[in-house]
Amino acid sequence: SQIDAHIHILQQASRNRPLRLALRSSAWGEDGDASFAGQYTSLLNVPAGQIMDAYRRVVAGTYAYEAWRYRLERNYREHEIAMAVGCQIMVEGAVSGVLTTYADDAGQTAILVTATWGLGLPLMNGEVGGDSYILERTPPYTIRSANVVEKPRRLTAASKGGTVWEDVPPEHRRKAALDPQQLLTLAETAMTIERYYKRPQEIEWVFRFDGELRILQARPLRPQPPLAK
């Protein structure tokens, strides 16, 4: 099948390491005027042999009660709903989070970054809190404020597939998840993405264990604010 053929291509790209994929929902209207954040299913660190089962679970998540009620309250018609599933090579994260390039900070626009140890899915779903940072939108992207919270648990990739919760070592629980250089890298990258799309963005990101930044997803910020001239 075409799915098997593309899994083979991804296996070659994984450089002889066990292939692990992240399967993400991509529903009609998901990044439109309504935000479906946390409503649909995403599955992380899926082994190649479990792709089809994981695909079915993501598609079935279209009709989870919370998603169905959310659509009903916003007058979506069920025949208008279509679900695609995005497959990405899994990126294991030392620290992950979400960033908005256009946030309000006491009447001034700013970059808002939220971060947590490990994988970012529980942060996106609202299961855990994270550190929050407010930065200037223009170089040198000065840090206006930083709120570091206790982070006792982290979600990590399990060796045989799937994810597992781990206790964060005590010395890291109150430690800032991001240092100034990482925040600068995030701000520079985020504003480059905003300039490319010509509109404010909400961006999911991860720093790998080797320190490399990976952008997982970028979507227009809703509701859409005007760009400063």
PDB file of C-alpha atoms in Angstrom:
ATOM      1  CA  SER A   1       0.000   0.000   0.000  1.00  0.00           C
ATOM      2  CA  GLN A   2       1.006   3.646  -0.276  1.00  0.00           C
ATOM      3  CA  ILE A   3       1.182   3.889   3.512  1.00  0.00           C
ATOM      4  CA  ASP A   4       3.634   0.973   3.677  1.00  0.00           C
ATOM      5  CA  ALA A   5       5.713   2.530   0.890  1.00  0.00           C
ATOM      6  CA  HIS A   6       5.986   5.822   2.707  1.00  0.00           C
ATOM      7  CA  ILE A   7       6.788   4.104   6.007  1.00  0.00           C
ATOM      8  CA  HIS A   8       9.676   2.453   4.171  1.00  0.00           C
ATOM      9  CA  ILE A   9      10.894   5.882   3.004  1.00  0.00           C
ATOM     10  CA  LEU A  10      10.725   7.197   6.553  1.00  0.00           C
ATOM     11  CA  GLN A  11      12.592   4.140   7.832  1.00  0.00           C
ATOM     12  CA  GLN A  12      15.413   4.940   5.426  1.00  0.00           C
ATOM     13  CA  ALA A  13      15.413   8.554   6.661  1.00  0.00           C
ATOM     14  CA  SER A  14      15.696   7.385  10.278  1.00  0.00           C
ATOM     15  CA  ARG A  15      19.265   6.171   9.543  1.00  0.00           C
ATOM     16  CA  ASN A  16      18.905   2.594  10.769  1.00  0.00           C
ATOM     17  CA  ARG A  17      17.423   3.628  14.121  1.00  0.00           C
ATOM     18  CA  PRO A  18      14.043   2.178  15.125  1.00  0.00           C
ATOM     19  CA  LEU A  19      11.394   4.256  13.382  1.00  0.00           C
ATOM     20  CA  ARG A  20       9.115   6.131  15.730  1.00  0.00           C
ATOM     21  CA  LEU A  21       6.405   8.473  14.499  1.00  0.00           C
ATOM     22  CA  ALA A  22       4.179  11.172  15.903  1.00  0.00           C
ATOM     23  CA  LEU A  23       0.626  10.990  14.529  1.00  0.00           C
ATOM     24  CA  ARG A  24      -1.230  14.293  14.712  1.00  0.00           C
ATOM     25  CA  SER A  25      -4.808  15.179  13.910  1.00  0.00           C
ATOM     26  CA  SER A  26      -5.417  17.547  11.000  1.00  0.00           C
ATOM     27  CA  ALA A  27      -9.159  18.090  10.846  1.00  0.00           C
ATOM     28  CA  TRP A  28     -11.132  20.391   8.599  1.00  0.00           C
ATOM     29  CA  GLY A  29     -11.448  23.713  10.393  1.00  0.00           C
ATOM     30  CA  GLU A  30      -8.946  22.779  13.114  1.00  0.00           C
ATOM     31  CA  ASP A  31      -6.834  25.873  12.518  1.00  0.00           C
ATOM     32  CA  GLY A  32      -9.688  28.119  11.438  1.00  0.00           C
ATOM     33  CA  ASP A  33     -11.640  30.680  13.431  1.00  0.00           C
ATOM     34  CA  ALA A  34     -12.278  28.146  16.225  1.00  0.00           C
ATOM     35  CA  SER A  35      -9.466  26.574  18.214  1.00  0.00           C
ATOM     36  CA  PHE A  36      -9.638  22.791  18.569  1.00  0.00           C
ATOM     37  CA  ALA A  37      -6.560  22.666  20.813  1.00  0.00           C
ATOM     38  CA  GLY A  38      -6.736  19.592  23.035  1.00  0.00           C
ATOM     39  CA  GLN A  39      -9.958  18.347  21.418  1.00  0.00           C
ATOM     40  CA  TYR A  40      -8.528  15.827  18.977  1.00  0.00           C
ATOM     41  CA  THR A  41      -6.117  12.931  19.459  1.00  0.00           C
ATOM     42  CA  SER A  42      -2.357  12.991  18.925  1.00  0.00           C
ATOM     43  CA  LEU A  43      -0.199   9.910  19.518  1.00  0.00           C
ATOM     44  CA  LEU A  44       3.549  10.073  20.092  1.00  0.00           C
ATOM     45  CA  ASN A  45       6.445   7.645  19.624  1.00  0.00           C
ATOM     46  CA  VAL A  46       4.426   5.136  17.592  1.00  0.00           C
ATOM     47  CA  PRO A  47       6.445   2.123  16.273  1.00  0.00           C
ATOM     48  CA  ALA A  48       6.181   1.404  12.546  1.00  0.00           C
ATOM     49  CA  GLY A  49       4.218  -1.801  13.128  1.00  0.00           C
ATOM     50  CA  GLN A  50       1.479   0.087  14.993  1.00  0.00           C
ATOM     51  CA  ILE A  51       0.931   2.897  12.491  1.00  0.00           C
ATOM     52  CA  MET A  52      -2.390   1.662  11.111  1.00  0.00           C
ATOM     53  CA  ASP A  53      -3.893   1.108  14.555  1.00  0.00           C
ATOM     54  CA  ALA A  54      -2.707   4.547  15.660  1.00  0.00           C
ATOM     55  CA  TYR A  55      -4.139   6.080  12.483  1.00  0.00           C
ATOM     56  CA  ARG A  56      -7.549   4.568  13.249  1.00  0.00           C
ATOM     57  CA  ARG A  57      -7.418   5.907  16.825  1.00  0.00           C
ATOM     58  CA  VAL A  58      -6.709   9.450  15.630  1.00  0.00           C
ATOM     59  CA  VAL A  59      -9.517   9.288  13.065  1.00  0.00           C
ATOM     60  CA  ALA A  60     -11.904   7.849  15.680  1.00  0.00           C
ATOM     61  CA  GLY A  61     -11.011  10.770  17.936  1.00  0.00           C
ATOM     62  CA  THR A  62     -13.038  12.957  15.585  1.00  0.00           C
ATOM     63  CA  TYR A  63     -16.107  11.685  17.409  1.00  0.00           C
ATOM     64  CA  ALA A  64     -14.865  11.864  20.967  1.00  0.00           C
ATOM     65  CA  TYR A  65     -17.536  13.419  23.186  1.00  0.00           C
ATOM     66  CA  GLU A  66     -15.552  16.584  23.927  1.00  0.00           C
ATOM     67  CA  ALA A  67     -14.833  17.245  20.235  1.00  0.00           C
ATOM     68  CA  TRP A  68     -18.430  16.504  19.223  1.00  0.00           C
ATOM     69  CA  ARG A  69     -19.795  18.876  21.878  1.00  0.00           C
ATOM     70  CA  TYR A  70     -17.289  21.584  20.909  1.00  0.00           C
ATOM     71  CA  ARG A  71     -18.435  21.415  17.275  1.00  0.00           C
ATOM     72  CA  LEU A  72     -22.089  21.359  18.271  1.00  0.00           C
ATOM     73  CA  GLU A  73     -21.722  24.513  20.354  1.00  0.00           C
ATOM     74  CA  ARG A  74     -20.152  26.277  17.371  1.00  0.00           C
ATOM     75  CA  ASN A  75     -22.762  25.144  14.843  1.00  0.00           C
ATOM     76  CA  TYR A  76     -20.492  22.837  12.863  1.00  0.00           C
ATOM     77  CA  ARG A  77     -22.353  20.359  10.673  1.00  0.00           C
ATOM     78  CA  GLU A  78     -21.180  16.778  11.020  1.00  0.00           C
ATOM     79  CA  HIS A  79     -21.074  16.205   7.254  1.00  0.00           C
ATOM     80  CA  GLU A  80     -18.552  19.064   7.029  1.00  0.00           C
ATOM     81  CA  ILE A  81     -16.026  17.289   9.260  1.00  0.00           C
ATOM     82  CA  ALA A  82     -13.090  15.471   7.664  1.00  0.00           C
ATOM     83  CA  MET A  83     -10.027  14.157   9.466  1.00  0.00           C
ATOM     84  CA  ALA A  84      -6.564  13.720   8.007  1.00  0.00           C
ATOM     85  CA  VAL A  85      -3.636  12.370  10.020  1.00  0.00           C
ATOM     86  CA  GLY A  86      -0.185  13.897   9.802  1.00  0.00           C
ATOM     87  CA  CYS A  87       2.785  11.587  10.389  1.00  0.00           C
ATOM     88  CA  GLN A  88       6.136  13.008  11.471  1.00  0.00           C
ATOM     89  CA  ILE A  89       9.360  11.347  12.538  1.00  0.00           C
ATOM     90  CA  MET A  90       9.365  11.515  16.314  1.00  0.00           C
ATOM     91  CA  VAL A  91      11.534  14.184  17.931  1.00  0.00           C
ATOM     92  CA  GLU A  92      12.499  13.377  21.520  1.00  0.00           C
ATOM     93  CA  GLY A  93      12.661  16.530  23.562  1.00  0.00           C
ATOM     94  CA  ALA A  94      14.665  17.666  26.552  1.00  0.00           C
ATOM     95  CA  VAL A  95      12.317  20.634  26.811  1.00  0.00           C
ATOM     96  CA  SER A  96       9.231  21.463  24.772  1.00  0.00           C
ATOM     97  CA  GLY A  97       6.500  24.029  24.605  1.00  0.00           C
ATOM     98  CA  VAL A  98       4.380  26.508  22.723  1.00  0.00           C
ATOM     99  CA  LEU A  99       5.015  30.095  21.671  1.00  0.00           C
ATOM    100  CA  THR A 100       2.781  32.893  20.441  1.00  0.00           C
ATOM    101  CA  THR A 101       4.410  35.716  18.529  1.00  0.00           C
ATOM    102  CA  TYR A 102       1.752  38.303  19.407  1.00  0.00           C
ATOM    103  CA  ALA A 103       0.564  38.367  23.015  1.00  0.00           C
ATOM    104  CA  ASP A 104      -0.716  41.217  25.180  1.00  0.00           C
ATOM    105  CA  ASP A 105       1.512  42.226  28.085  1.00  0.00           C
ATOM    106  CA  ALA A 106       0.074  45.138  30.064  1.00  0.00           C
ATOM    107  CA  GLY A 107      -1.123  46.826  26.895  1.00  0.00           C
ATOM    108  CA  GLN A 108       2.041  46.114  24.904  1.00  0.00           C
ATOM    109  CA  THR A 109       2.572  43.379  22.348  1.00  0.00           C
ATOM    110  CA  ALA A 110       5.121  40.686  23.165  1.00  0.00           C
ATOM    111  CA  ILE A 111       6.240  37.125  22.500  1.00  0.00           C
ATOM    112  CA  LEU A 112       4.877  34.613  25.011  1.00  0.00           C
ATOM    113  CA  VAL A 113       6.759  31.340  25.532  1.00  0.00           C
ATOM    114  CA  THR A 114       5.553  28.442  27.701  1.00  0.00           C
ATOM    115  CA  ALA A 115       7.887  25.509  28.388  1.00  0.00           C
ATOM    116  CA  THR A 116       8.103  22.229  30.289  1.00  0.00           C
ATOM    117  CA  TRP A 117      10.555  19.357  30.637  1.00  0.00           C
ATOM    118  CA  GLY A 118      10.200  16.428  28.253  1.00  0.00           C
ATOM    119  CA  LEU A 119       7.506  16.200  25.584  1.00  0.00           C
ATOM    120  CA  GLY A 120       5.071  19.059  25.153  1.00  0.00           C
ATOM    121  CA  LEU A 121       1.804  17.181  24.576  1.00  0.00           C
ATOM    122  CA  PRO A 122       0.544  17.404  28.200  1.00  0.00           C
ATOM    123  CA  LEU A 123       1.290  21.130  28.163  1.00  0.00           C
ATOM    124  CA  MET A 124      -0.778  21.590  24.979  1.00  0.00           C
ATOM    125  CA  ASN A 125      -3.603  19.532  26.478  1.00  0.00           C
ATOM    126  CA  GLY A 126      -3.608  21.478  29.736  1.00  0.00           C
ATOM    127  CA  GLU A 127      -2.566  18.471  31.839  1.00  0.00           C
ATOM    128  CA  VAL A 128       0.486  20.248  33.271  1.00  0.00           C
ATOM    129  CA  GLY A 129       1.616  23.803  33.741  1.00  0.00           C
ATOM    130  CA  GLY A 130       4.913  25.220  32.576  1.00  0.00           C
ATOM    131  CA  ASP A 131       7.340  28.091  32.890  1.00  0.00           C
ATOM    132  CA  SER A 132       6.245  31.243  31.075  1.00  0.00           C
ATOM    133  CA  TYR A 133       8.433  33.950  29.568  1.00  0.00           C
ATOM    134  CA  ILE A 134       7.538  37.289  27.996  1.00  0.00           C
ATOM    135  CA  LEU A 135       9.970  38.742  25.448  1.00  0.00           C
ATOM    136  CA  GLU A 136      10.152  41.837  23.271  1.00  0.00           C
ATOM    137  CA  ARG A 137       9.045  41.315  19.675  1.00  0.00           C
ATOM    138  CA  THR A 138      12.065  43.170  18.290  1.00  0.00           C
ATOM    139  CA  PRO A 139      15.815  42.490  18.562  1.00  0.00           C
ATOM    140  CA  PRO A 140      17.559  41.896  20.890  1.00  0.00           C
ATOM    141  CA  TYR A 141      14.320  40.240  22.151  1.00  0.00           C
ATOM    142  CA  THR A 142      14.802  41.391  25.724  1.00  0.00           C
ATOM    143  CA  ILE A 143      13.221  39.170  28.382  1.00  0.00           C
ATOM    144  CA  ARG A 144      10.549  41.241  30.141  1.00  0.00           C
ATOM    145  CA  SER A 145       9.607  38.613  32.709  1.00  0.00           C
ATOM    146  CA  ALA A 146      10.032  34.963  33.607  1.00  0.00           C
ATOM    147  CA  ASN A 147       7.723  32.876  35.784  1.00  0.00           C
ATOM    148  CA  VAL A 148       9.352  29.573  36.756  1.00  0.00           C
ATOM    149  CA  VAL A 149       7.025  26.991  38.305  1.00  0.00           C
ATOM    150  CA  GLU A 150       7.587  23.596  39.876  1.00  0.00           C
ATOM    151  CA  LYS A 151       7.648  20.841  37.260  1.00  0.00           C
ATOM    152  CA  PRO A 152       7.599  17.524  39.185  1.00  0.00           C
ATOM    153  CA  ARG A 153       6.792  15.235  36.233  1.00  0.00           C
ATOM    154  CA  ARG A 154       7.703  14.978  32.575  1.00  0.00           C
ATOM    155  CA  LEU A 155       6.379  12.906  29.675  1.00  0.00           C
ATOM    156  CA  THR A 156       9.105  11.017  27.801  1.00  0.00           C
ATOM    157  CA  ALA A 157       9.363   8.565  24.918  1.00  0.00           C
ATOM    158  CA  ALA A 158       9.356   4.922  26.069  1.00  0.00           C
ATOM    159  CA  SER A 159      12.023   2.635  24.599  1.00  0.00           C
ATOM    160  CA  LYS A 160       9.478   0.184  23.134  1.00  0.00           C
ATOM    161  CA  GLY A 161       7.106   2.838  21.836  1.00  0.00           C
ATOM    162  CA  GLY A 162       4.506   5.109  23.343  1.00  0.00           C
ATOM    163  CA  THR A 163       5.161   7.467  26.214  1.00  0.00           C
ATOM    164  CA  VAL A 164       5.749   7.222  29.947  1.00  0.00           C
ATOM    165  CA  TRP A 165       5.616   9.660  32.850  1.00  0.00           C
ATOM    166  CA  GLU A 166       8.819  10.143  34.822  1.00  0.00           C
ATOM    167  CA  ASP A 167       9.610  12.019  38.002  1.00  0.00           C
ATOM    168  CA  VAL A 168      11.835  15.022  37.385  1.00  0.00           C
ATOM    169  CA  PRO A 169      15.005  14.952  39.540  1.00  0.00           C
ATOM    170  CA  PRO A 170      14.473  17.189  42.592  1.00  0.00           C
ATOM    171  CA  GLU A 171      17.249  19.599  41.590  1.00  0.00           C
ATOM    172  CA  HIS A 172      15.484  20.357  38.265  1.00  0.00           C
ATOM    173  CA  ARG A 173      11.910  20.735  39.482  1.00  0.00           C
ATOM    174  CA  ARG A 174      12.249  24.457  40.233  1.00  0.00           C
ATOM    175  CA  LYS A 175      14.918  25.111  37.624  1.00  0.00           C
ATOM    176  CA  ALA A 176      14.082  27.252  34.584  1.00  0.00           C
ATOM    177  CA  ALA A 177      13.364  25.037  31.586  1.00  0.00           C
ATOM    178  CA  LEU A 178      14.957  27.548  29.180  1.00  0.00           C
ATOM    179  CA  ASP A 179      18.109  29.624  29.387  1.00  0.00           C
ATOM    180  CA  PRO A 180      18.547  33.092  27.792  1.00  0.00           C
ATOM    181  CA  GLN A 181      20.287  31.706  24.684  1.00  0.00           C
ATOM    182  CA  GLN A 182      17.467  29.230  24.037  1.00  0.00           C
ATOM    183  CA  LEU A 183      14.906  32.019  24.441  1.00  0.00           C
ATOM    184  CA  LEU A 184      16.840  34.151  21.954  1.00  0.00           C
ATOM    185  CA  THR A 185      16.929  31.268  19.465  1.00  0.00           C
ATOM    186  CA  LEU A 186      13.177  30.752  19.880  1.00  0.00           C
ATOM    187  CA  ALA A 187      12.403  34.458  19.427  1.00  0.00           C
ATOM    188  CA  GLU A 188      14.564  34.803  16.308  1.00  0.00           C
ATOM    189  CA  THR A 189      13.067  31.677  14.751  1.00  0.00           C
ATOM    190  CA  ALA A 190       9.488  32.598  15.642  1.00  0.00           C
ATOM    191  CA  MET A 191       9.701  36.092  14.193  1.00  0.00           C
ATOM    192  CA  THR A 192      11.241  34.678  11.008  1.00  0.00           C
ATOM    193  CA  ILE A 193       8.219  32.368  10.705  1.00  0.00           C
ATOM    194  CA  GLU A 194       5.817  35.264  11.368  1.00  0.00           C
ATOM    195  CA  ARG A 195       7.467  37.386   8.678  1.00  0.00           C
ATOM    196  CA  TYR A 196       7.262  34.499   6.206  1.00  0.00           C
ATOM    197  CA  TYR A 197       3.532  33.922   6.765  1.00  0.00           C
ATOM    198  CA  LYS A 198       2.828  37.654   7.233  1.00  0.00           C
ATOM    199  CA  ARG A 199       0.653  37.043  10.273  1.00  0.00           C
ATOM    200  CA  PRO A 200       1.121  36.238  13.986  1.00  0.00           C
ATOM    201  CA  GLN A 201       1.742  32.573  14.731  1.00  0.00           C
ATOM    202  CA  GLU A 202       1.221  29.954  17.419  1.00  0.00           C
ATOM    203  CA  ILE A 203       4.220  27.639  17.283  1.00  0.00           C
ATOM    204  CA  GLU A 204       4.916  24.264  18.879  1.00  0.00           C
ATOM    205  CA  TRP A 205       8.637  23.599  19.360  1.00  0.00           C
ATOM    206  CA  VAL A 206      11.129  21.281  21.014  1.00  0.00           C
ATOM    207  CA  PHE A 207      14.799  21.436  21.944  1.00  0.00           C
ATOM    208  CA  ARG A 208      16.381  18.035  21.410  1.00  0.00           C
ATOM    209  CA  PHE A 209      18.839  16.541  23.878  1.00  0.00           C
ATOM    210  CA  ASP A 210      21.694  17.729  21.639  1.00  0.00           C
ATOM    211  CA  GLY A 211      20.401  21.306  21.942  1.00  0.00           C
ATOM    212  CA  GLU A 212      18.989  21.588  18.418  1.00  0.00           C
ATOM    213  CA  LEU A 213      15.687  23.442  18.045  1.00  0.00           C
ATOM    214  CA  ARG A 214      12.965  21.743  16.021  1.00  0.00           C
ATOM    215  CA  ILE A 215       9.700  23.393  14.996  1.00  0.00           C
ATOM    216  CA  LEU A 216       6.853  20.873  15.175  1.00  0.00           C
ATOM    217  CA  GLN A 217       3.969  23.031  14.000  1.00  0.00           C
ATOM    218  CA  ALA A 218       3.122  26.639  13.181  1.00  0.00           C
ATOM    219  CA  ARG A 219      -0.397  27.902  12.673  1.00  0.00           C
ATOM    220  CA  PRO A 220      -2.077  31.329  12.459  1.00  0.00           C
ATOM    221  CA  LEU A 221      -2.858  32.799  15.853  1.00  0.00           C
ATOM    222  CA  ARG A 222      -6.603  32.981  16.508  1.00  0.00           C
ATOM    223  CA  PRO A 223      -8.248  35.407  16.861  1.00  0.00           C
ATOM    224  CA  GLN A 224      -6.053  37.158  14.334  1.00  0.00           C
ATOM    225  CA  PRO A 225      -4.563  40.425  15.659  1.00  0.00           C
ATOM    226  CA  PRO A 226      -3.231  43.092  13.289  1.00  0.00           C
ATOM    227  CA  LEU A 227       0.491  43.163  12.613  1.00  0.00           C
ATOM    228  CA  ALA A 228       2.329  46.224  13.845  1.00  0.00           C
ATOM    229  CA  LYS A 229       3.552  48.418  10.987  1.00  0.00           C
TER     230      LYS A 229
END
